[in-house]
């Protein structure tokens, strides 16, 4: 049986220009092994980037341009590479798209290997100092010209381990930790709803807010749940639903549109959920839990 191909509209010149402006303002860095990102360059899930990066992804543009932008998840395509044929190719790779209001989730075909961009040539090397010029047979570890290990990318700029450590330090100074669940509502701009059901062994550990010039910002809160089983993890992010906090996710994992108590939600890879309800954007990420448990946790939240 021939596989049905997703149909997407053509790009106009105005949309291409808009996409270029959008890409120029975004940070597509990822919390993951950089060599694996470059090796696969598939649309890895944007879900739950490093907390500091997720705050930067706050601009929305007209669909379907936004969908194409969300697919540039490896941060290896500079604005100069955004051309009509490329943008149309990216749209054609979208297999499924789920619109949840201020959240967009796109499943794409990650089988195609993209062209290695000129912006990265001469910037990354293997452990023997040989330049990396192709996504084919990527080395497990990559380095800059000075031999420093590269841990991720900020746009088309390689970030070394030492640079990342400094960024992490600065990011940690911009966080405000709340240990007691009952105190979360004192800082959030919305009612913080925690799951009433957690798998055996899990308990609420702490919440984190961001700081801004005026003090603690209540627009976003991240919730962490601890377990003695280190192979299992539950993490949530709640955002005030507005244009500033809107974001896109893209992945080559399976995306399912499901219902949570009558509310549309996107289930990615059977282990993470995103939905919007009553002015709040919910993101639930798990590790080591099955699909049924993930859904049960989400459905136990009385939003």
PDB file of C-alpha atoms in Angstrom:
ATOM      1  CA  UNK A   1       0.000   0.000   0.000  1.00  0.00           C
ATOM      2  CA  UNK A   2       1.383   3.384  -0.959  1.00  0.00           C
ATOM      3  CA  UNK A   3       2.020   5.658   1.955  1.00  0.00           C
ATOM      4  CA  UNK A   4      -0.136   8.756   1.892  1.00  0.00           C
ATOM      5  CA  UNK A   5       1.924  11.904   1.809  1.00  0.00           C
ATOM      6  CA  UNK A   6       1.002  14.945   3.852  1.00  0.00           C
ATOM      7  CA  UNK A   7      -0.072  17.833   1.632  1.00  0.00           C
ATOM      8  CA  UNK A   8       1.233  21.270   2.531  1.00  0.00           C
ATOM      9  CA  UNK A   9       0.691  24.607   0.774  1.00  0.00           C
ATOM     10  CA  UNK A  10       3.413  26.313  -1.291  1.00  0.00           C
ATOM     11  CA  UNK A  11       5.487  29.079   0.247  1.00  0.00           C
ATOM     12  CA  UNK A  12       5.063  32.621  -0.982  1.00  0.00           C
ATOM     13  CA  UNK A  13       7.993  35.023  -1.140  1.00  0.00           C
ATOM     14  CA  UNK A  14       6.564  36.926   1.826  1.00  0.00           C
ATOM     15  CA  UNK A  15       6.371  33.730   3.882  1.00  0.00           C
ATOM     16  CA  UNK A  16       9.997  32.877   3.073  1.00  0.00           C
ATOM     17  CA  UNK A  17      11.090  36.304   4.254  1.00  0.00           C
ATOM     18  CA  UNK A  18       9.030  35.871   7.394  1.00  0.00           C
ATOM     19  CA  UNK A  19      10.621  32.489   8.033  1.00  0.00           C
ATOM     20  CA  UNK A  20      14.071  34.038   7.671  1.00  0.00           C
ATOM     21  CA  UNK A  21      13.259  36.724  10.216  1.00  0.00           C
ATOM     22  CA  UNK A  22      11.892  34.086  12.583  1.00  0.00           C
ATOM     23  CA  UNK A  23      14.987  31.912  12.318  1.00  0.00           C
ATOM     24  CA  UNK A  24      17.257  34.869  12.905  1.00  0.00           C
ATOM     25  CA  UNK A  25      15.581  35.524  16.250  1.00  0.00           C
ATOM     26  CA  UNK A  26      15.497  31.983  17.551  1.00  0.00           C
ATOM     27  CA  UNK A  27      17.757  29.770  19.629  1.00  0.00           C
ATOM     28  CA  UNK A  28      17.465  26.158  18.427  1.00  0.00           C
ATOM     29  CA  UNK A  29      19.967  24.655  20.845  1.00  0.00           C
ATOM     30  CA  UNK A  30      19.267  21.239  22.322  1.00  0.00           C
ATOM     31  CA  UNK A  31      19.936  19.444  25.576  1.00  0.00           C
ATOM     32  CA  UNK A  32      21.439  16.343  24.032  1.00  0.00           C
ATOM     33  CA  UNK A  33      24.576  14.718  22.700  1.00  0.00           C
ATOM     34  CA  UNK A  34      25.746  17.112  19.947  1.00  0.00           C
ATOM     35  CA  UNK A  35      27.309  14.384  17.849  1.00  0.00           C
ATOM     36  CA  UNK A  36      24.066  12.426  17.935  1.00  0.00           C
ATOM     37  CA  UNK A  37      22.117  15.525  16.996  1.00  0.00           C
ATOM     38  CA  UNK A  38      24.333  16.206  14.031  1.00  0.00           C
ATOM     39  CA  UNK A  39      24.518  12.535  13.129  1.00  0.00           C
ATOM     40  CA  UNK A  40      20.785  12.125  13.011  1.00  0.00           C
ATOM     41  CA  UNK A  41      19.695  15.721  12.402  1.00  0.00           C
ATOM     42  CA  UNK A  42      16.233  14.379  12.620  1.00  0.00           C
ATOM     43  CA  UNK A  43      13.617  16.493  14.103  1.00  0.00           C
ATOM     44  CA  UNK A  44      14.333  15.562  17.667  1.00  0.00           C
ATOM     45  CA  UNK A  45      11.696  16.552  20.144  1.00  0.00           C
ATOM     46  CA  UNK A  46      11.979  20.147  21.196  1.00  0.00           C
ATOM     47  CA  UNK A  47      10.083  19.119  24.283  1.00  0.00           C
ATOM     48  CA  UNK A  48      11.629  20.518  27.362  1.00  0.00           C
ATOM     49  CA  UNK A  49      14.815  22.154  26.138  1.00  0.00           C
ATOM     50  CA  UNK A  50      17.306  23.335  28.654  1.00  0.00           C
ATOM     51  CA  UNK A  51      15.276  25.638  30.833  1.00  0.00           C
ATOM     52  CA  UNK A  52      17.150  28.765  29.812  1.00  0.00           C
ATOM     53  CA  UNK A  53      16.639  27.997  26.138  1.00  0.00           C
ATOM     54  CA  UNK A  54      12.930  27.312  26.480  1.00  0.00           C
ATOM     55  CA  UNK A  55      12.357  30.847  27.716  1.00  0.00           C
ATOM     56  CA  UNK A  56      13.798  32.251  24.489  1.00  0.00           C
ATOM     57  CA  UNK A  57      11.392  30.424  22.205  1.00  0.00           C
ATOM     58  CA  UNK A  58       8.662  33.011  22.652  1.00  0.00           C
ATOM     59  CA  UNK A  59       7.758  34.260  19.198  1.00  0.00           C
ATOM     60  CA  UNK A  60       5.004  32.904  17.002  1.00  0.00           C
ATOM     61  CA  UNK A  61       4.498  33.486  13.304  1.00  0.00           C
ATOM     62  CA  UNK A  62       1.800  32.576  10.858  1.00  0.00           C
ATOM     63  CA  UNK A  63       1.299  28.896  10.070  1.00  0.00           C
ATOM     64  CA  UNK A  64       2.517  27.023   8.059  1.00  0.00           C
ATOM     65  CA  UNK A  65       5.743  29.050   8.223  1.00  0.00           C
ATOM     66  CA  UNK A  66       6.064  28.340  11.946  1.00  0.00           C
ATOM     67  CA  UNK A  67       5.893  24.608  11.314  1.00  0.00           C
ATOM     68  CA  UNK A  68       8.788  24.755   8.867  1.00  0.00           C
ATOM     69  CA  UNK A  69      10.844  26.759  11.340  1.00  0.00           C
ATOM     70  CA  UNK A  70      10.217  24.224  14.072  1.00  0.00           C
ATOM     71  CA  UNK A  71      11.705  21.504  11.927  1.00  0.00           C
ATOM     72  CA  UNK A  72      15.159  23.091  11.928  1.00  0.00           C
ATOM     73  CA  UNK A  73      15.843  21.440  15.249  1.00  0.00           C
ATOM     74  CA  UNK A  74      19.507  20.610  14.844  1.00  0.00           C
ATOM     75  CA  UNK A  75      20.358  24.295  14.759  1.00  0.00           C
ATOM     76  CA  UNK A  76      22.504  23.779  11.697  1.00  0.00           C
ATOM     77  CA  UNK A  77      20.632  25.792   9.101  1.00  0.00           C
ATOM     78  CA  UNK A  78      21.452  29.480   8.981  1.00  0.00           C
ATOM     79  CA  UNK A  79      19.098  32.093   7.585  1.00  0.00           C
ATOM     80  CA  UNK A  80      21.159  32.236   4.407  1.00  0.00           C
ATOM     81  CA  UNK A  81      20.096  28.673   3.711  1.00  0.00           C
ATOM     82  CA  UNK A  82      16.387  29.413   3.870  1.00  0.00           C
ATOM     83  CA  UNK A  83      15.330  29.272   0.243  1.00  0.00           C
ATOM     84  CA  UNK A  84      11.936  28.398  -1.267  1.00  0.00           C
ATOM     85  CA  UNK A  85      12.958  24.903  -2.337  1.00  0.00           C
ATOM     86  CA  UNK A  86      14.387  24.131   1.100  1.00  0.00           C
ATOM     87  CA  UNK A  87      11.381  25.510   2.943  1.00  0.00           C
ATOM     88  CA  UNK A  88       9.022  23.543   0.737  1.00  0.00           C
ATOM     89  CA  UNK A  89      11.113  20.401   1.321  1.00  0.00           C
ATOM     90  CA  UNK A  90      10.824  20.898   5.080  1.00  0.00           C
ATOM     91  CA  UNK A  91       7.066  21.253   4.820  1.00  0.00           C
ATOM     92  CA  UNK A  92       6.853  18.091   2.756  1.00  0.00           C
ATOM     93  CA  UNK A  93       8.592  16.214   5.564  1.00  0.00           C
ATOM     94  CA  UNK A  94       5.762  17.027   7.984  1.00  0.00           C
ATOM     95  CA  UNK A  95       3.749  13.846   8.392  1.00  0.00           C
ATOM     96  CA  UNK A  96       1.358  15.130  11.020  1.00  0.00           C
ATOM     97  CA  UNK A  97       0.696  18.383  12.828  1.00  0.00           C
ATOM     98  CA  UNK A  98      -1.377  18.903  15.974  1.00  0.00           C
ATOM     99  CA  UNK A  99      -2.486  22.409  16.953  1.00  0.00           C
ATOM    100  CA  UNK A 100      -3.277  22.787  20.663  1.00  0.00           C
ATOM    101  CA  UNK A 101      -3.732  26.545  20.732  1.00  0.00           C
ATOM    102  CA  UNK A 102      -0.453  28.062  21.905  1.00  0.00           C
ATOM    103  CA  UNK A 103       1.345  24.747  21.333  1.00  0.00           C
ATOM    104  CA  UNK A 104       2.143  23.215  17.946  1.00  0.00           C
ATOM    105  CA  UNK A 105       3.378  19.619  17.685  1.00  0.00           C
ATOM    106  CA  UNK A 106       4.727  18.323  14.370  1.00  0.00           C
ATOM    107  CA  UNK A 107       5.780  14.805  13.438  1.00  0.00           C
ATOM    108  CA  UNK A 108       8.190  14.719  10.554  1.00  0.00           C
ATOM    109  CA  UNK A 109       9.878  12.189   8.357  1.00  0.00           C
ATOM    110  CA  UNK A 110      13.425  11.964   9.663  1.00  0.00           C
ATOM    111  CA  UNK A 111      14.712   9.513   7.073  1.00  0.00           C
ATOM    112  CA  UNK A 112      16.210  12.111   4.744  1.00  0.00           C
ATOM    113  CA  UNK A 113      19.741  13.348   5.444  1.00  0.00           C
ATOM    114  CA  UNK A 114      19.997  17.130   4.963  1.00  0.00           C
ATOM    115  CA  UNK A 115      22.835  18.942   3.256  1.00  0.00           C
ATOM    116  CA  UNK A 116      25.690  19.959   5.556  1.00  0.00           C
ATOM    117  CA  UNK A 117      25.504  23.792   5.759  1.00  0.00           C
ATOM    118  CA  UNK A 118      28.399  26.048   4.862  1.00  0.00           C
ATOM    119  CA  UNK A 119      27.985  27.808   8.230  1.00  0.00           C
ATOM    120  CA  UNK A 120      29.436  24.792  10.058  1.00  0.00           C
ATOM    121  CA  UNK A 121      32.242  23.911   7.709  1.00  0.00           C
ATOM    122  CA  UNK A 122      35.614  24.535   9.308  1.00  0.00           C
ATOM    123  CA  UNK A 123      34.063  24.795  12.781  1.00  0.00           C
ATOM    124  CA  UNK A 124      33.824  21.181  13.905  1.00  0.00           C
ATOM    125  CA  UNK A 125      36.427  18.410  13.901  1.00  0.00           C
ATOM    126  CA  UNK A 126      36.847  14.833  15.052  1.00  0.00           C
ATOM    127  CA  UNK A 127      39.257  13.818  17.835  1.00  0.00           C
ATOM    128  CA  UNK A 128      42.140  13.580  15.356  1.00  0.00           C
ATOM    129  CA  UNK A 129      41.621  17.109  14.098  1.00  0.00           C
ATOM    130  CA  UNK A 130      39.996  16.107  10.821  1.00  0.00           C
ATOM    131  CA  UNK A 131      37.247  18.505   9.715  1.00  0.00           C
ATOM    132  CA  UNK A 132      33.686  17.201   9.771  1.00  0.00           C
ATOM    133  CA  UNK A 133      31.950  18.137   6.529  1.00  0.00           C
ATOM    134  CA  UNK A 134      29.068  15.696   6.297  1.00  0.00           C
ATOM    135  CA  UNK A 135      26.258  14.301   8.385  1.00  0.00           C
ATOM    136  CA  UNK A 136      27.182  10.856   7.162  1.00  0.00           C
ATOM    137  CA  UNK A 137      29.282   8.792   9.613  1.00  0.00           C
ATOM    138  CA  UNK A 138      29.460  11.497  12.237  1.00  0.00           C
ATOM    139  CA  UNK A 139      32.040  10.861  14.998  1.00  0.00           C
ATOM    140  CA  UNK A 140      30.836  10.189  18.540  1.00  0.00           C
ATOM    141  CA  UNK A 141      32.667  13.261  19.831  1.00  0.00           C
ATOM    142  CA  UNK A 142      33.230  16.583  18.067  1.00  0.00           C
ATOM    143  CA  UNK A 143      35.592  19.477  18.813  1.00  0.00           C
ATOM    144  CA  UNK A 144      36.356  23.026  17.737  1.00  0.00           C
ATOM    145  CA  UNK A 145      39.585  24.138  16.067  1.00  0.00           C
ATOM    146  CA  UNK A 146      41.279  24.570  19.472  1.00  0.00           C
ATOM    147  CA  UNK A 147      40.473  20.987  20.451  1.00  0.00           C
ATOM    148  CA  UNK A 148      37.759  21.893  22.949  1.00  0.00           C
ATOM    149  CA  UNK A 149      34.842  19.478  23.160  1.00  0.00           C
ATOM    150  CA  UNK A 150      31.600  20.774  21.682  1.00  0.00           C
ATOM    151  CA  UNK A 151      28.538  19.933  23.765  1.00  0.00           C
ATOM    152  CA  UNK A 152      25.770  21.673  21.814  1.00  0.00           C
ATOM    153  CA  UNK A 153      24.936  24.405  19.327  1.00  0.00           C
ATOM    154  CA  UNK A 154      23.401  27.835  19.733  1.00  0.00           C
ATOM    155  CA  UNK A 155      22.102  28.563  16.283  1.00  0.00           C
ATOM    156  CA  UNK A 156      25.103  27.749  14.077  1.00  0.00           C
ATOM    157  CA  UNK A 157      27.586  28.567  16.858  1.00  0.00           C
ATOM    158  CA  UNK A 158      29.267  25.565  18.538  1.00  0.00           C
ATOM    159  CA  UNK A 159      29.186  25.755  22.345  1.00  0.00           C
ATOM    160  CA  UNK A 160      32.143  24.167  24.166  1.00  0.00           C
ATOM    161  CA  UNK A 161      32.018  22.383  27.513  1.00  0.00           C
ATOM    162  CA  UNK A 162      33.567  25.298  29.383  1.00  0.00           C
ATOM    163  CA  UNK A 163      31.175  27.756  27.758  1.00  0.00           C
ATOM    164  CA  UNK A 164      28.236  25.547  28.663  1.00  0.00           C
ATOM    165  CA  UNK A 165      29.380  25.303  32.293  1.00  0.00           C
ATOM    166  CA  UNK A 166      29.432  29.095  32.496  1.00  0.00           C
ATOM    167  CA  UNK A 167      25.997  29.322  30.887  1.00  0.00           C
ATOM    168  CA  UNK A 168      24.654  26.725  33.327  1.00  0.00           C
ATOM    169  CA  UNK A 169      26.035  28.717  36.233  1.00  0.00           C
ATOM    170  CA  UNK A 170      24.400  31.885  34.986  1.00  0.00           C
ATOM    171  CA  UNK A 171      21.120  30.061  34.360  1.00  0.00           C
ATOM    172  CA  UNK A 172      21.078  28.576  37.860  1.00  0.00           C
ATOM    173  CA  UNK A 173      21.436  32.064  39.293  1.00  0.00           C
ATOM    174  CA  UNK A 174      18.287  33.049  37.435  1.00  0.00           C
ATOM    175  CA  UNK A 175      16.160  30.354  39.068  1.00  0.00           C
ATOM    176  CA  UNK A 176      14.101  30.451  42.219  1.00  0.00           C
ATOM    177  CA  UNK A 177      13.433  27.123  43.932  1.00  0.00           C
ATOM    178  CA  UNK A 178      10.316  26.278  45.917  1.00  0.00           C
ATOM    179  CA  UNK A 179      10.479  23.140  48.043  1.00  0.00           C
ATOM    180  CA  UNK A 180       6.895  23.026  49.316  1.00  0.00           C
ATOM    181  CA  UNK A 181       4.084  22.336  46.850  1.00  0.00           C
ATOM    182  CA  UNK A 182       1.693  24.453  48.911  1.00  0.00           C
ATOM    183  CA  UNK A 183       3.867  27.526  48.280  1.00  0.00           C
ATOM    184  CA  UNK A 184       3.868  27.330  44.473  1.00  0.00           C
ATOM    185  CA  UNK A 185       0.714  29.426  44.112  1.00  0.00           C
ATOM    186  CA  UNK A 186       2.410  32.306  45.920  1.00  0.00           C
ATOM    187  CA  UNK A 187       4.612  32.896  42.888  1.00  0.00           C
ATOM    188  CA  UNK A 188       2.720  31.564  39.861  1.00  0.00           C
ATOM    189  CA  UNK A 189       0.370  33.746  37.830  1.00  0.00           C
ATOM    190  CA  UNK A 190      -2.039  30.818  37.662  1.00  0.00           C
ATOM    191  CA  UNK A 191      -3.259  28.033  39.909  1.00  0.00           C
ATOM    192  CA  UNK A 192      -0.584  25.338  39.964  1.00  0.00           C
ATOM    193  CA  UNK A 193      -2.223  21.940  39.575  1.00  0.00           C
ATOM    194  CA  UNK A 194      -0.194  18.871  40.536  1.00  0.00           C
ATOM    195  CA  UNK A 195      -1.070  15.278  39.635  1.00  0.00           C
ATOM    196  CA  UNK A 196      -3.200  13.535  42.239  1.00  0.00           C
ATOM    197  CA  UNK A 197      -1.808  10.247  40.985  1.00  0.00           C
ATOM    198  CA  UNK A 198       1.887   9.371  40.853  1.00  0.00           C
ATOM    199  CA  UNK A 199       3.365   5.909  40.240  1.00  0.00           C
ATOM    200  CA  UNK A 200       4.620   4.103  43.323  1.00  0.00           C
ATOM    201  CA  UNK A 201       7.832   5.576  44.688  1.00  0.00           C
ATOM    202  CA  UNK A 202       7.368   9.068  43.214  1.00  0.00           C
ATOM    203  CA  UNK A 203       6.946  12.207  45.316  1.00  0.00           C
ATOM    204  CA  UNK A 204       7.000  15.927  44.596  1.00  0.00           C
ATOM    205  CA  UNK A 205      10.570  17.204  44.977  1.00  0.00           C
ATOM    206  CA  UNK A 206      10.590  20.893  44.085  1.00  0.00           C
ATOM    207  CA  UNK A 207       9.454  23.597  41.702  1.00  0.00           C
ATOM    208  CA  UNK A 208      11.536  26.166  39.853  1.00  0.00           C
ATOM    209  CA  UNK A 209      10.634  29.656  38.691  1.00  0.00           C
ATOM    210  CA  UNK A 210      12.689  32.117  36.682  1.00  0.00           C
ATOM    211  CA  UNK A 211      13.882  35.487  37.871  1.00  0.00           C
ATOM    212  CA  UNK A 212      13.624  38.713  35.902  1.00  0.00           C
ATOM    213  CA  UNK A 213      14.354  42.373  36.582  1.00  0.00           C
ATOM    214  CA  UNK A 214      11.316  42.621  38.842  1.00  0.00           C
ATOM    215  CA  UNK A 215      12.064  39.481  40.861  1.00  0.00           C
ATOM    216  CA  UNK A 216      10.443  36.066  40.482  1.00  0.00           C
ATOM    217  CA  UNK A 217       8.487  35.654  37.248  1.00  0.00           C
ATOM    218  CA  UNK A 218       5.322  33.628  37.663  1.00  0.00           C
ATOM    219  CA  UNK A 219       4.692  32.899  33.982  1.00  0.00           C
ATOM    220  CA  UNK A 220       6.499  29.545  33.941  1.00  0.00           C
ATOM    221  CA  UNK A 221       7.023  26.927  36.627  1.00  0.00           C
ATOM    222  CA  UNK A 222       8.857  23.642  36.308  1.00  0.00           C
ATOM    223  CA  UNK A 223       7.913  20.769  38.583  1.00  0.00           C
ATOM    224  CA  UNK A 224      10.241  17.917  39.490  1.00  0.00           C
ATOM    225  CA  UNK A 225       9.199  14.608  41.015  1.00  0.00           C
ATOM    226  CA  UNK A 226      11.742  12.366  42.686  1.00  0.00           C
ATOM    227  CA  UNK A 227      12.029   8.583  42.759  1.00  0.00           C
ATOM    228  CA  UNK A 228      14.557   6.160  44.191  1.00  0.00           C
ATOM    229  CA  UNK A 229      14.522   4.418  40.822  1.00  0.00           C
ATOM    230  CA  UNK A 230      16.950   6.533  38.799  1.00  0.00           C
ATOM    231  CA  UNK A 231      15.756   4.900  35.589  1.00  0.00           C
ATOM    232  CA  UNK A 232      12.374   6.573  35.997  1.00  0.00           C
ATOM    233  CA  UNK A 233      11.637  10.282  35.825  1.00  0.00           C
ATOM    234  CA  UNK A 234       8.682  12.652  35.858  1.00  0.00           C
ATOM    235  CA  UNK A 235       9.040  16.321  35.005  1.00  0.00           C
ATOM    236  CA  UNK A 236       6.405  18.944  34.220  1.00  0.00           C
ATOM    237  CA  UNK A 237       6.326  22.459  32.894  1.00  0.00           C
ATOM    238  CA  UNK A 238       3.342  24.782  33.307  1.00  0.00           C
ATOM    239  CA  UNK A 239       3.144  28.054  31.404  1.00  0.00           C
ATOM    240  CA  UNK A 240       0.684  30.901  31.399  1.00  0.00           C
ATOM    241  CA  UNK A 241      -1.068  30.525  28.039  1.00  0.00           C
ATOM    242  CA  UNK A 242      -0.218  33.615  25.998  1.00  0.00           C
ATOM    243  CA  UNK A 243       1.669  34.571  22.860  1.00  0.00           C
ATOM    244  CA  UNK A 244       4.869  35.235  24.785  1.00  0.00           C
ATOM    245  CA  UNK A 245       5.032  31.661  26.100  1.00  0.00           C
ATOM    246  CA  UNK A 246       3.823  29.939  22.929  1.00  0.00           C
ATOM    247  CA  UNK A 247       6.175  27.350  21.430  1.00  0.00           C
ATOM    248  CA  UNK A 248       6.521  24.583  18.877  1.00  0.00           C
ATOM    249  CA  UNK A 249       7.660  20.978  19.192  1.00  0.00           C
ATOM    250  CA  UNK A 250       8.914  18.761  16.394  1.00  0.00           C
ATOM    251  CA  UNK A 251       9.895  15.130  16.525  1.00  0.00           C
ATOM    252  CA  UNK A 252      10.406  12.008  14.475  1.00  0.00           C
ATOM    253  CA  UNK A 253       8.709  10.008  17.228  1.00  0.00           C
ATOM    254  CA  UNK A 254       5.090   9.024  16.776  1.00  0.00           C
ATOM    255  CA  UNK A 255       2.653  11.837  17.539  1.00  0.00           C
ATOM    256  CA  UNK A 256      -0.847  10.887  18.651  1.00  0.00           C
ATOM    257  CA  UNK A 257      -3.721  13.298  19.147  1.00  0.00           C
ATOM    258  CA  UNK A 258      -5.499  12.065  22.271  1.00  0.00           C
ATOM    259  CA  UNK A 259      -8.212  13.289  24.618  1.00  0.00           C
ATOM    260  CA  UNK A 260      -7.663  14.102  28.295  1.00  0.00           C
ATOM    261  CA  UNK A 261     -11.038  14.537  29.940  1.00  0.00           C
ATOM    262  CA  UNK A 262     -12.356  15.939  26.662  1.00  0.00           C
ATOM    263  CA  UNK A 263      -9.339  18.184  26.054  1.00  0.00           C
ATOM    264  CA  UNK A 264      -7.119  17.717  22.987  1.00  0.00           C
ATOM    265  CA  UNK A 265      -3.546  16.678  23.786  1.00  0.00           C
ATOM    266  CA  UNK A 266      -0.487  15.511  21.857  1.00  0.00           C
ATOM    267  CA  UNK A 267       1.198  12.301  23.031  1.00  0.00           C
ATOM    268  CA  UNK A 268       4.769  11.997  21.735  1.00  0.00           C
ATOM    269  CA  UNK A 269       6.518   8.646  21.694  1.00  0.00           C
ATOM    270  CA  UNK A 270       4.105   7.324  24.285  1.00  0.00           C
ATOM    271  CA  UNK A 271       6.054   9.099  27.038  1.00  0.00           C
ATOM    272  CA  UNK A 272       5.326  12.829  26.932  1.00  0.00           C
ATOM    273  CA  UNK A 273       2.147  14.875  26.741  1.00  0.00           C
ATOM    274  CA  UNK A 274       1.316  18.470  25.924  1.00  0.00           C
ATOM    275  CA  UNK A 275      -2.046  20.187  26.227  1.00  0.00           C
ATOM    276  CA  UNK A 276      -3.673  23.506  27.073  1.00  0.00           C
ATOM    277  CA  UNK A 277      -6.559  24.046  29.465  1.00  0.00           C
ATOM    278  CA  UNK A 278      -8.104  26.990  31.302  1.00  0.00           C
ATOM    279  CA  UNK A 279      -5.364  29.430  30.414  1.00  0.00           C
ATOM    280  CA  UNK A 280      -2.454  27.139  31.258  1.00  0.00           C
ATOM    281  CA  UNK A 281      -0.111  25.188  28.957  1.00  0.00           C
ATOM    282  CA  UNK A 282       0.842  21.800  30.400  1.00  0.00           C
ATOM    283  CA  UNK A 283       3.862  19.704  29.485  1.00  0.00           C
ATOM    284  CA  UNK A 284       4.463  16.298  31.043  1.00  0.00           C
ATOM    285  CA  UNK A 285       7.679  14.387  30.331  1.00  0.00           C
ATOM    286  CA  UNK A 286       8.526  10.949  31.647  1.00  0.00           C
ATOM    287  CA  UNK A 287      11.196   8.309  31.430  1.00  0.00           C
ATOM    288  CA  UNK A 288      10.786   4.627  32.203  1.00  0.00           C
ATOM    289  CA  UNK A 289       6.973   4.761  32.335  1.00  0.00           C
ATOM    290  CA  UNK A 290       4.557   3.144  29.917  1.00  0.00           C
ATOM    291  CA  UNK A 291       1.863   4.891  27.903  1.00  0.00           C
ATOM    292  CA  UNK A 292      -0.950   3.991  30.287  1.00  0.00           C
ATOM    293  CA  UNK A 293       0.895   5.448  33.270  1.00  0.00           C
ATOM    294  CA  UNK A 294       1.626   8.687  31.423  1.00  0.00           C
ATOM    295  CA  UNK A 295      -2.039   9.137  30.553  1.00  0.00           C
ATOM    296  CA  UNK A 296      -3.126   8.249  34.080  1.00  0.00           C
ATOM    297  CA  UNK A 297      -0.829  10.898  35.585  1.00  0.00           C
ATOM    298  CA  UNK A 298      -2.134  13.574  33.228  1.00  0.00           C
ATOM    299  CA  UNK A 299      -5.768  12.699  33.749  1.00  0.00           C
ATOM    300  CA  UNK A 300      -5.336  12.975  37.526  1.00  0.00           C
ATOM    301  CA  UNK A 301      -4.627  16.722  37.231  1.00  0.00           C
ATOM    302  CA  UNK A 302      -7.775  18.709  38.019  1.00  0.00           C
ATOM    303  CA  UNK A 303      -7.274  21.676  35.721  1.00  0.00           C
TER     304      UNK A 303
END
